[in-house]
């Protein structure tokens, strides 16, 4: 687990400081389409908690939802949730197709692999939300997470 965290931190620094390579998400048309796609699936296949769209990558935090409504008055042996692989396949497939259309290009848009992490408890959820929202600050794009146009955090009722 510690090795994964160290590796991920190094990988993040490389992404944040990249001056070469594709930065297609700098195009506001592409970033807007990705944001709309993330919001579109909210309440349908996942509960969207947060995201940030950077020039060359996206961070998102969501909780997959059950594939069918839960009948709380009946005993349910097992609840089936939308799978992470299906959610990511849908998101990446649709946004890659649309981004390539917007940019007038063909070919791969997203990396094959994603860095996925299961959040185990509320303190970890808070830490990861803060990490995602503060990514643009760490990369030198803004002073406050609220100032980054491509940041989103779900409002939580008090």
mmCIF file of C-alpha atoms in Angstrom:
data_model
loop_
_atom_site.group_PDB
_atom_site.id
_atom_site.type_symbol
_atom_site.label_atom_id
_atom_site.label_comp_id
_atom_site.label_asym_id
_atom_site.label_seq_id
_atom_site.Cartn_x
_atom_site.Cartn_y
_atom_site.Cartn_z
ATOM 1 C CA UNK A 1 0.000 0.000 0.000
ATOM 2 C CA UNK A 2 2.829 2.409 0.892
ATOM 3 C CA UNK A 3 4.630 1.603 -2.369
ATOM 4 C CA UNK A 4 1.444 2.367 -4.346
ATOM 5 C CA UNK A 5 1.029 5.716 -2.588
ATOM 6 C CA UNK A 6 4.650 6.736 -3.257
ATOM 7 C CA UNK A 7 4.431 5.622 -6.898
ATOM 8 C CA UNK A 8 1.148 7.492 -7.377
ATOM 9 C CA UNK A 9 2.583 10.695 -5.838
ATOM 10 C CA UNK A 10 5.555 10.572 -8.239
ATOM 11 C CA UNK A 11 3.264 9.896 -11.204
ATOM 12 C CA UNK A 12 1.054 12.844 -10.203
ATOM 13 C CA UNK A 13 4.041 15.207 -10.087
ATOM 14 C CA UNK A 14 5.005 14.146 -13.603
ATOM 15 C CA UNK A 15 1.453 14.758 -14.876
ATOM 16 C CA UNK A 16 1.134 18.118 -13.138
ATOM 17 C CA UNK A 17 4.471 19.390 -14.437
ATOM 18 C CA UNK A 18 4.205 17.991 -17.963
ATOM 19 C CA UNK A 19 5.034 20.451 -20.721
ATOM 20 C CA UNK A 20 5.100 17.836 -23.468
ATOM 21 C CA UNK A 21 2.447 15.398 -24.553
ATOM 22 C CA UNK A 22 -1.264 15.777 -25.084
ATOM 23 C CA UNK A 23 -2.988 18.490 -23.089
ATOM 24 C CA UNK A 24 -6.317 18.250 -24.883
ATOM 25 C CA UNK A 25 -8.265 18.984 -21.705
ATOM 26 C CA UNK A 26 -6.940 22.577 -21.811
ATOM 27 C CA UNK A 27 -9.503 23.120 -24.557
ATOM 28 C CA UNK A 28 -12.560 24.402 -22.678
ATOM 29 C CA UNK A 29 -14.877 22.645 -25.137
ATOM 30 C CA UNK A 30 -13.328 19.309 -24.226
ATOM 31 C CA UNK A 31 -13.189 20.038 -20.489
ATOM 32 C CA UNK A 32 -16.810 21.168 -20.533
ATOM 33 C CA UNK A 33 -17.917 18.005 -22.341
ATOM 34 C CA UNK A 34 -16.039 15.832 -19.824
ATOM 35 C CA UNK A 35 -17.631 17.736 -16.914
ATOM 36 C CA UNK A 36 -21.094 17.334 -18.450
ATOM 37 C CA UNK A 37 -20.466 13.609 -18.942
ATOM 38 C CA UNK A 38 -19.445 13.195 -15.310
ATOM 39 C CA UNK A 39 -22.567 15.066 -14.162
ATOM 40 C CA UNK A 40 -24.826 13.127 -16.543
ATOM 41 C CA UNK A 41 -24.107 9.820 -14.789
ATOM 42 C CA UNK A 42 -24.727 11.330 -11.316
ATOM 43 C CA UNK A 43 -27.822 9.728 -9.739
ATOM 44 C CA UNK A 44 -28.013 7.257 -12.641
ATOM 45 C CA UNK A 45 -24.989 5.016 -12.141
ATOM 46 C CA UNK A 46 -23.078 6.719 -9.332
ATOM 47 C CA UNK A 47 -23.204 9.433 -6.717
ATOM 48 C CA UNK A 48 -20.701 12.034 -7.914
ATOM 49 C CA UNK A 49 -18.807 13.509 -4.967
ATOM 50 C CA UNK A 50 -16.014 15.492 -6.611
ATOM 51 C CA UNK A 51 -13.843 15.927 -9.671
ATOM 52 C CA UNK A 52 -11.120 18.093 -11.100
ATOM 53 C CA UNK A 53 -10.206 18.322 -14.750
ATOM 54 C CA UNK A 54 -6.568 19.153 -15.407
ATOM 55 C CA UNK A 55 -4.875 19.738 -18.764
ATOM 56 C CA UNK A 56 -3.855 16.096 -19.196
ATOM 57 C CA UNK A 57 -5.829 14.066 -16.655
ATOM 58 C CA UNK A 58 -8.989 13.922 -14.563
ATOM 59 C CA UNK A 59 -9.569 13.006 -10.934
ATOM 60 C CA UNK A 60 -13.025 11.912 -9.867
ATOM 61 C CA UNK A 61 -14.589 10.548 -6.705
ATOM 62 C CA UNK A 62 -17.870 8.701 -6.965
ATOM 63 C CA UNK A 63 -19.839 5.914 -5.307
ATOM 64 C CA UNK A 64 -21.404 3.332 -7.641
ATOM 65 C CA UNK A 65 -25.165 2.975 -7.227
ATOM 66 C CA UNK A 66 -27.316 -0.173 -7.214
ATOM 67 C CA UNK A 67 -28.296 -1.371 -10.671
ATOM 68 C CA UNK A 68 -31.959 -1.499 -9.625
ATOM 69 C CA UNK A 69 -34.006 0.229 -6.924
ATOM 70 C CA UNK A 70 -33.701 -1.266 -3.466
ATOM 71 C CA UNK A 71 -36.908 -2.432 -1.817
ATOM 72 C CA UNK A 72 -36.198 -1.628 1.829
ATOM 73 C CA UNK A 73 -39.342 -3.466 2.953
ATOM 74 C CA UNK A 74 -38.132 -6.818 1.652
ATOM 75 C CA UNK A 75 -35.131 -8.832 2.610
ATOM 76 C CA UNK A 76 -32.558 -8.587 -0.132
ATOM 77 C CA UNK A 77 -29.909 -11.233 -0.293
ATOM 78 C CA UNK A 78 -27.505 -9.267 -2.437
ATOM 79 C CA UNK A 79 -27.520 -5.810 -3.958
ATOM 80 C CA UNK A 80 -25.798 -5.504 -7.327
ATOM 81 C CA UNK A 81 -23.954 -2.249 -8.045
ATOM 82 C CA UNK A 82 -22.752 -0.761 -11.297
ATOM 83 C CA UNK A 83 -19.199 -2.012 -11.706
ATOM 84 C CA UNK A 84 -16.230 0.303 -11.728
ATOM 85 C CA UNK A 85 -14.997 -1.251 -14.983
ATOM 86 C CA UNK A 86 -18.347 -0.617 -16.718
ATOM 87 C CA UNK A 87 -18.544 2.941 -15.409
ATOM 88 C CA UNK A 88 -15.007 3.739 -16.568
ATOM 89 C CA UNK A 89 -15.519 2.022 -19.928
ATOM 90 C CA UNK A 90 -18.656 4.080 -20.536
ATOM 91 C CA UNK A 91 -17.072 7.355 -19.414
ATOM 92 C CA UNK A 92 -13.824 6.877 -21.303
ATOM 93 C CA UNK A 93 -15.480 5.550 -24.447
ATOM 94 C CA UNK A 94 -18.039 8.325 -24.751
ATOM 95 C CA UNK A 95 -15.708 11.186 -23.801
ATOM 96 C CA UNK A 96 -12.904 9.928 -26.067
ATOM 97 C CA UNK A 97 -15.273 9.786 -29.031
ATOM 98 C CA UNK A 98 -16.694 13.250 -28.326
ATOM 99 C CA UNK A 99 -13.284 14.818 -27.580
ATOM 100 C CA UNK A 100 -11.847 13.472 -30.829
ATOM 101 C CA UNK A 101 -14.844 14.916 -32.705
ATOM 102 C CA UNK A 102 -14.357 18.311 -31.042
ATOM 103 C CA UNK A 103 -10.615 18.313 -31.741
ATOM 104 C CA UNK A 104 -10.902 16.929 -35.271
ATOM 105 C CA UNK A 105 -8.588 14.036 -34.519
ATOM 106 C CA UNK A 106 -8.596 10.248 -34.390
ATOM 107 C CA UNK A 107 -6.924 7.733 -32.157
ATOM 108 C CA UNK A 108 -6.559 7.034 -28.483
ATOM 109 C CA UNK A 109 -7.557 9.784 -26.123
ATOM 110 C CA UNK A 110 -7.306 8.283 -22.642
ATOM 111 C CA UNK A 111 -4.632 6.005 -21.226
ATOM 112 C CA UNK A 112 -5.737 2.377 -21.021
ATOM 113 C CA UNK A 113 -5.146 2.149 -17.316
ATOM 114 C CA UNK A 114 -6.752 4.141 -14.538
ATOM 115 C CA UNK A 115 -5.571 4.533 -10.982
ATOM 116 C CA UNK A 116 -8.529 3.257 -8.989
ATOM 117 C CA UNK A 117 -8.806 3.352 -5.234
ATOM 118 C CA UNK A 118 -11.575 2.073 -2.961
ATOM 119 C CA UNK A 119 -12.327 4.513 -0.149
ATOM 120 C CA UNK A 120 -12.821 2.635 3.106
ATOM 121 C CA UNK A 121 -14.104 5.227 5.577
ATOM 122 C CA UNK A 122 -15.225 8.828 6.038
ATOM 123 C CA UNK A 123 -11.818 10.280 7.078
ATOM 124 C CA UNK A 124 -10.231 8.732 3.981
ATOM 125 C CA UNK A 125 -13.098 10.103 1.843
ATOM 126 C CA UNK A 126 -12.450 13.604 3.246
ATOM 127 C CA UNK A 127 -8.706 13.315 2.592
ATOM 128 C CA UNK A 128 -9.214 12.159 -1.007
ATOM 129 C CA UNK A 129 -11.810 14.850 -1.751
ATOM 130 C CA UNK A 130 -9.330 17.458 -0.471
ATOM 131 C CA UNK A 131 -6.564 15.901 -2.582
ATOM 132 C CA UNK A 132 -8.707 15.995 -5.738
ATOM 133 C CA UNK A 133 -9.896 19.566 -5.223
ATOM 134 C CA UNK A 134 -6.422 20.836 -4.324
ATOM 135 C CA UNK A 135 -4.772 19.275 -7.393
ATOM 136 C CA UNK A 136 -4.961 22.543 -9.413
ATOM 137 C CA UNK A 137 -3.370 24.450 -6.505
ATOM 138 C CA UNK A 138 -0.523 21.936 -6.289
ATOM 139 C CA UNK A 139 0.000 22.284 -10.042
ATOM 140 C CA UNK A 140 0.174 26.098 -9.744
ATOM 141 C CA UNK A 141 -3.057 26.750 -11.662
ATOM 142 C CA UNK A 142 -4.888 28.705 -8.945
ATOM 143 C CA UNK A 143 -4.623 29.846 -5.328
ATOM 144 C CA UNK A 144 -7.900 28.377 -4.035
ATOM 145 C CA UNK A 145 -9.701 25.232 -5.173
ATOM 146 C CA UNK A 146 -12.924 27.223 -5.525
ATOM 147 C CA UNK A 147 -11.265 29.351 -8.227
ATOM 148 C CA UNK A 148 -10.566 26.419 -10.577
ATOM 149 C CA UNK A 149 -13.294 26.338 -13.222
ATOM 150 C CA UNK A 150 -13.071 22.565 -13.634
ATOM 151 C CA UNK A 151 -13.464 21.636 -9.971
ATOM 152 C CA UNK A 152 -16.700 20.222 -8.603
ATOM 153 C CA UNK A 153 -17.739 19.163 -5.124
ATOM 154 C CA UNK A 154 -21.152 17.828 -4.284
ATOM 155 C CA UNK A 155 -22.943 19.951 -1.728
ATOM 156 C CA UNK A 156 -23.584 18.053 1.457
ATOM 157 C CA UNK A 157 -26.602 18.940 3.600
ATOM 158 C CA UNK A 158 -25.743 19.934 7.162
#
